[in-house]
Short mmCIF file of C-alpha atoms and ligand atoms in Angstrom, two decimals:
data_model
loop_
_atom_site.label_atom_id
_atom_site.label_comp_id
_atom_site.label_asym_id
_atom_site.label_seq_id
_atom_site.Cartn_x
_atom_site.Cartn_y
_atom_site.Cartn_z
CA UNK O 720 56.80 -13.40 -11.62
CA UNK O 721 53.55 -14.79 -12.87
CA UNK O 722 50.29 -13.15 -12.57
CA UNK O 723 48.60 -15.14 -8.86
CA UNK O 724 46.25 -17.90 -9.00
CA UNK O 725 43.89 -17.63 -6.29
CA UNK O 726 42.01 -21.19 -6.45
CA UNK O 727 42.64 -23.21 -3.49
CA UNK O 728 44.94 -20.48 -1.39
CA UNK O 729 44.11 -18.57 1.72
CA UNK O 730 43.33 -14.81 0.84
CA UNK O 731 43.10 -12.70 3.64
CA UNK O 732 40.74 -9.55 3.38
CA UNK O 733 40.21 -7.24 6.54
CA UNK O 734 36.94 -4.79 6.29
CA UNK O 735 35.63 -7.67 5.13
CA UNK O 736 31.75 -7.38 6.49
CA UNK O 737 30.98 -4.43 4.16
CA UNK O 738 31.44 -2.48 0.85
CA UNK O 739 34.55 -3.03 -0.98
CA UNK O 740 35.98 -5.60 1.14
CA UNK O 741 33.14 -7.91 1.00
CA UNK O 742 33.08 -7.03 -2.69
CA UNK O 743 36.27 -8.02 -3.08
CA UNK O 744 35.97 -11.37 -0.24
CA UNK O 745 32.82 -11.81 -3.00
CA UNK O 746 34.40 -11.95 -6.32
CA UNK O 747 37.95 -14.14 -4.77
CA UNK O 748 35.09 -17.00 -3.93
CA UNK O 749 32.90 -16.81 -6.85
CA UNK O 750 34.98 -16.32 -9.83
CA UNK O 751 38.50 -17.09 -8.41
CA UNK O 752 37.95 -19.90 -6.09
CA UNK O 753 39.87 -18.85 -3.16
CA UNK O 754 39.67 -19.79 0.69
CA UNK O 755 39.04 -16.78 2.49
CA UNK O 756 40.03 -15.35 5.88
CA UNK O 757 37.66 -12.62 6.74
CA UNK O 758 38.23 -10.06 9.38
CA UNK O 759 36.06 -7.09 10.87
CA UNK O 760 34.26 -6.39 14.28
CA UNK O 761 30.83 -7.23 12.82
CA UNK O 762 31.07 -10.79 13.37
CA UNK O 763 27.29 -11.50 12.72
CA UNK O 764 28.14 -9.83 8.92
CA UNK O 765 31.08 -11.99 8.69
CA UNK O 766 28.67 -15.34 9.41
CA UNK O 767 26.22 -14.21 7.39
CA UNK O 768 28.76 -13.70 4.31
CA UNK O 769 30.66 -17.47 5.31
CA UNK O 770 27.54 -19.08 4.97
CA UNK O 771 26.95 -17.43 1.71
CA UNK O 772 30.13 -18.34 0.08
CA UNK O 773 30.32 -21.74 1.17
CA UNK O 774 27.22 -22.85 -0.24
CA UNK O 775 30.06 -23.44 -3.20
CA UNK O 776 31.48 -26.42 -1.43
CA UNK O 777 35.18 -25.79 -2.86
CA UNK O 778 35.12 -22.47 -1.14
CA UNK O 779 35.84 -22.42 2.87
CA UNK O 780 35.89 -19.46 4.75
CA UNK O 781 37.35 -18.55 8.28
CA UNK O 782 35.96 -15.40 10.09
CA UNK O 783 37.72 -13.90 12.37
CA UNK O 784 36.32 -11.16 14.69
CA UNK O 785 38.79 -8.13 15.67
CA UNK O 786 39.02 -4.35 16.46
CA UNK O 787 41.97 -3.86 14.28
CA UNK O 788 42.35 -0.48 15.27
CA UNK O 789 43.95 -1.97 18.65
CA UNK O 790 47.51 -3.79 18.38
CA UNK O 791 47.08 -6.27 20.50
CA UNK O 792 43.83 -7.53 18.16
CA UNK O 793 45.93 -7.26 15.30
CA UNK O 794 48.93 -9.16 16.59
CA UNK O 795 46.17 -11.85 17.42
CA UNK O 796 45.23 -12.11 14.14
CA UNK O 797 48.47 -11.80 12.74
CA UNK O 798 48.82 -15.23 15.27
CA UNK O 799 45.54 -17.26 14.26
CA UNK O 800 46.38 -16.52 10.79
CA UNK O 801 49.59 -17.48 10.18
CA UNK O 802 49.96 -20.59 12.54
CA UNK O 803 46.58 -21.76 10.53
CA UNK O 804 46.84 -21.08 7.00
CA UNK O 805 49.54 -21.26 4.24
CA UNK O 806 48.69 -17.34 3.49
CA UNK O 807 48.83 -16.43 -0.07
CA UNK O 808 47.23 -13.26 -0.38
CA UNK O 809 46.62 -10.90 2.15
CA UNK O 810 44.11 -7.64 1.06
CA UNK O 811 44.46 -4.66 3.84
CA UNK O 812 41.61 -3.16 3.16
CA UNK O 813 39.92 -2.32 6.92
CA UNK O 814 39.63 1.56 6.59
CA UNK O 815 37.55 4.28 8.23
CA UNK O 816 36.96 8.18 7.77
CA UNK O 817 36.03 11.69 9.04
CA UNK O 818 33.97 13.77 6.97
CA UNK O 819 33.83 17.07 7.82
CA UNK O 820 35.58 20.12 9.44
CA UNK O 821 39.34 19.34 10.94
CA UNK O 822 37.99 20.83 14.08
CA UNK O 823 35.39 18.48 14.56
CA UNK O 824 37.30 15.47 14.38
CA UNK O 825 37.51 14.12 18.47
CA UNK O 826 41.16 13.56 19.15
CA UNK O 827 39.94 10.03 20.22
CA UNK O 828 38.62 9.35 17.04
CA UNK O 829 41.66 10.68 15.02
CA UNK O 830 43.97 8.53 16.85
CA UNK O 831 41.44 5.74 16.24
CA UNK O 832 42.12 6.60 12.68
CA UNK O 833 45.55 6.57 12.68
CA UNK O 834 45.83 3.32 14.57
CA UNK O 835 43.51 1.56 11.69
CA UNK O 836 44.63 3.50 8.44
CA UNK O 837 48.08 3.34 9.17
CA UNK O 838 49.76 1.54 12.64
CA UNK O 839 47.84 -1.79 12.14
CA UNK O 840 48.18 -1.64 8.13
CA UNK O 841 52.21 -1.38 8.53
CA UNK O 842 52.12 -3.75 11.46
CA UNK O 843 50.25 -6.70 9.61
CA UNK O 844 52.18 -6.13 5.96
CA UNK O 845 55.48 -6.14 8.10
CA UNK O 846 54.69 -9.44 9.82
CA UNK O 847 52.92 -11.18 6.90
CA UNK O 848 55.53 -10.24 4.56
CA UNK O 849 57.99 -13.49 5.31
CA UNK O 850 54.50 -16.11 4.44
CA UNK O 851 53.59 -14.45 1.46
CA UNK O 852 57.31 -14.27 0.50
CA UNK O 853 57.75 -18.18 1.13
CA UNK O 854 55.08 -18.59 -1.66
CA UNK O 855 55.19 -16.23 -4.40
CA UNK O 856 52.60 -14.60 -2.98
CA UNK O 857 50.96 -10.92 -3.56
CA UNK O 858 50.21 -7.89 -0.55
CA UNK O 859 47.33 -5.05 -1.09
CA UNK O 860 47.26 -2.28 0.37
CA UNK O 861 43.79 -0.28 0.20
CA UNK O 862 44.71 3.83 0.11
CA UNK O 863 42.67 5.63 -1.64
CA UNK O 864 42.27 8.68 -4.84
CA UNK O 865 42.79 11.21 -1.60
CA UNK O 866 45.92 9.66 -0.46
CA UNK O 867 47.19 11.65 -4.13
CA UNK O 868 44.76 14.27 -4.70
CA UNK O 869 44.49 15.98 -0.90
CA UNK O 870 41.08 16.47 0.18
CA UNK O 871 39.71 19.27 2.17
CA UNK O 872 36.93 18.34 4.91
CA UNK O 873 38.74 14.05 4.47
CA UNK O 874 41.86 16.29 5.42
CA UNK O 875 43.54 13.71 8.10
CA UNK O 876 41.93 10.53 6.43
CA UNK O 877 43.45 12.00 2.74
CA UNK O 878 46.51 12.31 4.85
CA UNK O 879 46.69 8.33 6.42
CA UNK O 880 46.05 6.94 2.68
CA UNK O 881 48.70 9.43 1.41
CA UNK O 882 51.32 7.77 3.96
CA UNK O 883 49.72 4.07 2.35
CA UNK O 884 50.80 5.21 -1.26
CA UNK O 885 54.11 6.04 -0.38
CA UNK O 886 54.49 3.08 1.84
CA UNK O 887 52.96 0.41 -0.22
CA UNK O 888 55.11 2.14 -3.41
CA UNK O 889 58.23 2.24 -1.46
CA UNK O 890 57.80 -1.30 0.00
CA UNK O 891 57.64 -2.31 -3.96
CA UNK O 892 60.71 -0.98 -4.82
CA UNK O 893 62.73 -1.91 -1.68
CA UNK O 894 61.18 -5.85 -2.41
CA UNK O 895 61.46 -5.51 -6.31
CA UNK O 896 63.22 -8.96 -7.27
CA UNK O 897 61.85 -11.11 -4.04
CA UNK O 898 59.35 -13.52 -4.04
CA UNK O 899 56.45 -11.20 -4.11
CA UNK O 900 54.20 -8.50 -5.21
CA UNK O 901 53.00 -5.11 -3.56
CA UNK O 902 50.11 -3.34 -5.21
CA UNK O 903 48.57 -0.23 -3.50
CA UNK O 904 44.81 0.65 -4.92
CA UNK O 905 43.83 3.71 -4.64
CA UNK O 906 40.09 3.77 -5.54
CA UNK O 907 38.10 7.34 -6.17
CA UNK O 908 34.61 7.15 -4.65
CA UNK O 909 33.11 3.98 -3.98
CA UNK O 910 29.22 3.42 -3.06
CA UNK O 911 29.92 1.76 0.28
CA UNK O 912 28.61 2.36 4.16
CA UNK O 913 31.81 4.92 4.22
CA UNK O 914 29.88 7.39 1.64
CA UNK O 915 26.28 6.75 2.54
CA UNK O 916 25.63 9.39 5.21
CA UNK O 917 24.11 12.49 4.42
CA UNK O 918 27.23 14.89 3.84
CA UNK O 919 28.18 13.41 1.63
CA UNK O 920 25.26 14.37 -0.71
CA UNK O 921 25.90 15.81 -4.11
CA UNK O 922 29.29 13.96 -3.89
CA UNK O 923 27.45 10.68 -4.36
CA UNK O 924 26.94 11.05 -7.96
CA UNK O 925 30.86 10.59 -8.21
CA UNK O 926 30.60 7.23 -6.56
CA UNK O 927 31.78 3.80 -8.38
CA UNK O 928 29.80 0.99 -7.51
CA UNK O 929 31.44 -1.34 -4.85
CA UNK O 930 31.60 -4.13 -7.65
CA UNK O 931 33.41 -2.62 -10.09
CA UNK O 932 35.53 -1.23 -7.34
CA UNK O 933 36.61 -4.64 -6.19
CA UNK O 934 36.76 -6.34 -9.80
CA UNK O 935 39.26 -3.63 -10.59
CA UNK O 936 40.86 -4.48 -7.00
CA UNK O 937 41.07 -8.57 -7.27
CA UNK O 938 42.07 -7.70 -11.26
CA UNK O 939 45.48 -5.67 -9.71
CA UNK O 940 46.38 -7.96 -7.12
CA UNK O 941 46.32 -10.53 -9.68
CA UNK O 942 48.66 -8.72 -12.53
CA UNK O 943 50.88 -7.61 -9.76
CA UNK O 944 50.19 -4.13 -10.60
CA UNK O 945 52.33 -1.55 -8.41
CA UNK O 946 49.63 1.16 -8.14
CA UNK O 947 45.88 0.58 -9.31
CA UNK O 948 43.34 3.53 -9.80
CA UNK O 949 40.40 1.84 -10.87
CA UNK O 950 37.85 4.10 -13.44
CA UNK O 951 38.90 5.17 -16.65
CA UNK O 952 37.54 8.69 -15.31
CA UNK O 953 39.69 8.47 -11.99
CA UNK O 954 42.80 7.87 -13.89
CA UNK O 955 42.49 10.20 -16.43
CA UNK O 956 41.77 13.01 -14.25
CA UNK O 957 44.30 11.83 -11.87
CA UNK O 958 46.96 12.63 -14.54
CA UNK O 959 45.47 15.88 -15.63
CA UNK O 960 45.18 16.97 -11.96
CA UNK O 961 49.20 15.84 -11.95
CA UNK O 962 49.49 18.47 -14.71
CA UNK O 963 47.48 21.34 -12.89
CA UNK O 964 48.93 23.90 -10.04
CA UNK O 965 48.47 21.69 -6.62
CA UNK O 966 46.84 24.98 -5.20
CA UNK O 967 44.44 24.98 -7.73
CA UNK O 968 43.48 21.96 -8.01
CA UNK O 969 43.08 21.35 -4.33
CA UNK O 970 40.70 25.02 -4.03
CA UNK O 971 38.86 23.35 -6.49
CA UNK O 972 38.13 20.16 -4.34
CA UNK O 973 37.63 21.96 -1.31
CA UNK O 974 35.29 24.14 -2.87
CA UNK O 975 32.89 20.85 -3.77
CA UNK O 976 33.41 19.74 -0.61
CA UNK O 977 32.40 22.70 1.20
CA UNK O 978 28.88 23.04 -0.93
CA UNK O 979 27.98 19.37 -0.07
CA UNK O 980 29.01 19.70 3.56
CA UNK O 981 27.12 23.20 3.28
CA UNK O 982 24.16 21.68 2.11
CA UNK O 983 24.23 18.86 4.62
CA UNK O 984 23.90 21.92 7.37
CA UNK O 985 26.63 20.00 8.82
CA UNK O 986 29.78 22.91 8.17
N1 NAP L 1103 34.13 4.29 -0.13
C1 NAP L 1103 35.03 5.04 -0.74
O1 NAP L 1103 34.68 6.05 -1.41
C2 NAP L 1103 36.48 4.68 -0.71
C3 NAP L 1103 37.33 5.29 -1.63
C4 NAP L 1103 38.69 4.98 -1.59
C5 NAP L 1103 39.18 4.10 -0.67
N2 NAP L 1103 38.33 3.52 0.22
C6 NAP L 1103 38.91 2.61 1.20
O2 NAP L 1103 38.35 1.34 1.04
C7 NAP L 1103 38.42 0.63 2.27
C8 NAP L 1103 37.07 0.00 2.55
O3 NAP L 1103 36.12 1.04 2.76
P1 NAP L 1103 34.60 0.95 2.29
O4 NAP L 1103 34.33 2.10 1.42
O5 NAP L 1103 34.30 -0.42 1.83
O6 NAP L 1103 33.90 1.28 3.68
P2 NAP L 1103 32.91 0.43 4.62
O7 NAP L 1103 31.80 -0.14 3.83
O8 NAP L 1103 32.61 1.36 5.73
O9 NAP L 1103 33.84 -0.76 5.11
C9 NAP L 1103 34.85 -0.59 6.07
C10 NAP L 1103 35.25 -1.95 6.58
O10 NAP L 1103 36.28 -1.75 7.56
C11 NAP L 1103 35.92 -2.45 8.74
N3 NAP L 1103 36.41 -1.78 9.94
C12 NAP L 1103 36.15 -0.51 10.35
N4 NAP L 1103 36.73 -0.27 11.53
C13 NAP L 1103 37.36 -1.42 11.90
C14 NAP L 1103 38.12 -1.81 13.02
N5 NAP L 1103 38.36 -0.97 14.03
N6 NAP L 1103 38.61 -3.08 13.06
C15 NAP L 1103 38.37 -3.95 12.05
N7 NAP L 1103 37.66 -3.62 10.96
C16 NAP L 1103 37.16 -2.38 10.88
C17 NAP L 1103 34.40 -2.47 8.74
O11 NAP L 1103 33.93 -3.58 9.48
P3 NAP L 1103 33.32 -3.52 10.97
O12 NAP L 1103 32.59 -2.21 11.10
O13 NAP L 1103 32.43 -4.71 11.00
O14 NAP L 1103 34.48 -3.65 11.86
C18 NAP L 1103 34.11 -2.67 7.26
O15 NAP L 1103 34.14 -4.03 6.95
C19 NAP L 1103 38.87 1.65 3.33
O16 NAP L 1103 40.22 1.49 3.59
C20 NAP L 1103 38.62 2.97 2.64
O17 NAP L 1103 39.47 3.98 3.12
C21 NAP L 1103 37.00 3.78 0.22
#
């Protein structure tokens, strides 16, 4: 297959009203020319960003505002967008977090989690699937570094982007030879709203900024790639950590993340 062409095709980016998303809704206007369906609850972001990207008159832009952590919102969009656009591209990217001790994790907000990460993710790639097939089109999945490398104190968000890497990796061997591409990215830290709060902390020097993340992002999408870890320092020390006892490696992790939740008062 060739490597996609954005210009002129709908792109569909959810979590698109902050960090990497609206990186990555960004950089498929400015440099690659796409049309853009952008979906998050913040609808006021999502205006503010349309209006910004269409000052380039070849670039239109539909918002769409959802809770995509509830299936009935997500079937909706699933709806709007395919009965309205010839989709092309479709970026999963919506994603939230808990930082901090398993124990203080509400259940409410766990399953609120798991609906986002993982039930809405699978139930939008399994529906849009068939559109992007009918024109060579190309599927991203946003995990994450932690969805490889568990994390301590992220341990039930590490584990929803660990079921996206096998998922988005499986999917692109079950579809290898179809009409279509699945690439799973699996970013490190990324300066975004997800990393700014205050436990975070002496973690933050780690972070990549959201620009780079999303270049790196649009970049694999566009080759095709399987499995993108953007960073030169991510990968390499992904494959060294792949070399290194797991039990090591992870007491090593949790350690860090201890300290900066220490720190933060907030353990
Ligand atoms: N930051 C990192 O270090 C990092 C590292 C690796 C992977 N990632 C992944 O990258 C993705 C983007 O995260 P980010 O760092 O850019 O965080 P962010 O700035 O907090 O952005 C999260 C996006 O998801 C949207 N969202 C959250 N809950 C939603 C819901 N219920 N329904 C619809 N949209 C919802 C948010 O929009 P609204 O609030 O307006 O709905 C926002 O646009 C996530 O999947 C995250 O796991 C992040």
């Amino acid at each position: 297959m060739k490597p996609m062409n954005f210009r002129g095709r709908a792109v569909l980016v959810t979590g698109a009203s902050s960090g990497l998303g609206r990186e990555m809704a960004r950089q498929l206007a400015t440099r690659h020319g796409a049309h853009l369906i952008l979906v998050a609850r913040r609808g006021d972001r999502l205006e503010e960003l349309k209006r910004e990207l269409e000052a380039d008159p070849a670039v239109r832009v539909h918002p769409i505002v959802a809770d995509l952590s509830k299936l009935e919102e997500v079937d909706r969009v699933i709806d709007e967008v395919t009965s309205r656009h010839e989709l092309y591209a479709a970026i999963l990217n919506a994603g939230i977090t808990h930082f901090g001790a398993h124990d203080k994790l509400e259940w409410r907000d766990f399953q609120r989690m798991l609906d986002l990460n993982v039930t809405g993710v699978v139930r939008m790639a399994t529906q849009l699937l068939g559109p992007l097939e009918a024109r060579e089109g190309g599927l991203m999945l946003v995990s994450s570094l932690t969805g490889i490398v568990t994390v301590p104190y992220q341990t039930a968000y590490s584990a929803t982007k660990a079921f996206l890497i096998h998922y988005g990796w499986g999917l692109s061997h079950e579809l290898a030879g179809k009409n279509l591409s699945i690439t799973t990215y699996a970013p490190g830290g990324v300066d975004t709203e997800m990393t700014i709060g205050e436990n975070f902390g002496s973690l933050r020097r780690w972070l990549m900024p959201a620009s780079q993340a999303a270049r790196e992002g649009v970049e694999a999408l566009r080759r095709r790639k399987p499995l993108h870890i953007p960073g030169v320092t991510y990968r390499w020390g992904t494959a060294l950590v792949g070399m290194l006892p797991r039990g090591l490696t992870t007491r090593i992790v949790a350690a860090q993340y201890r300290r900066a939740l220490e720190k933060a008062g907030a353990l």
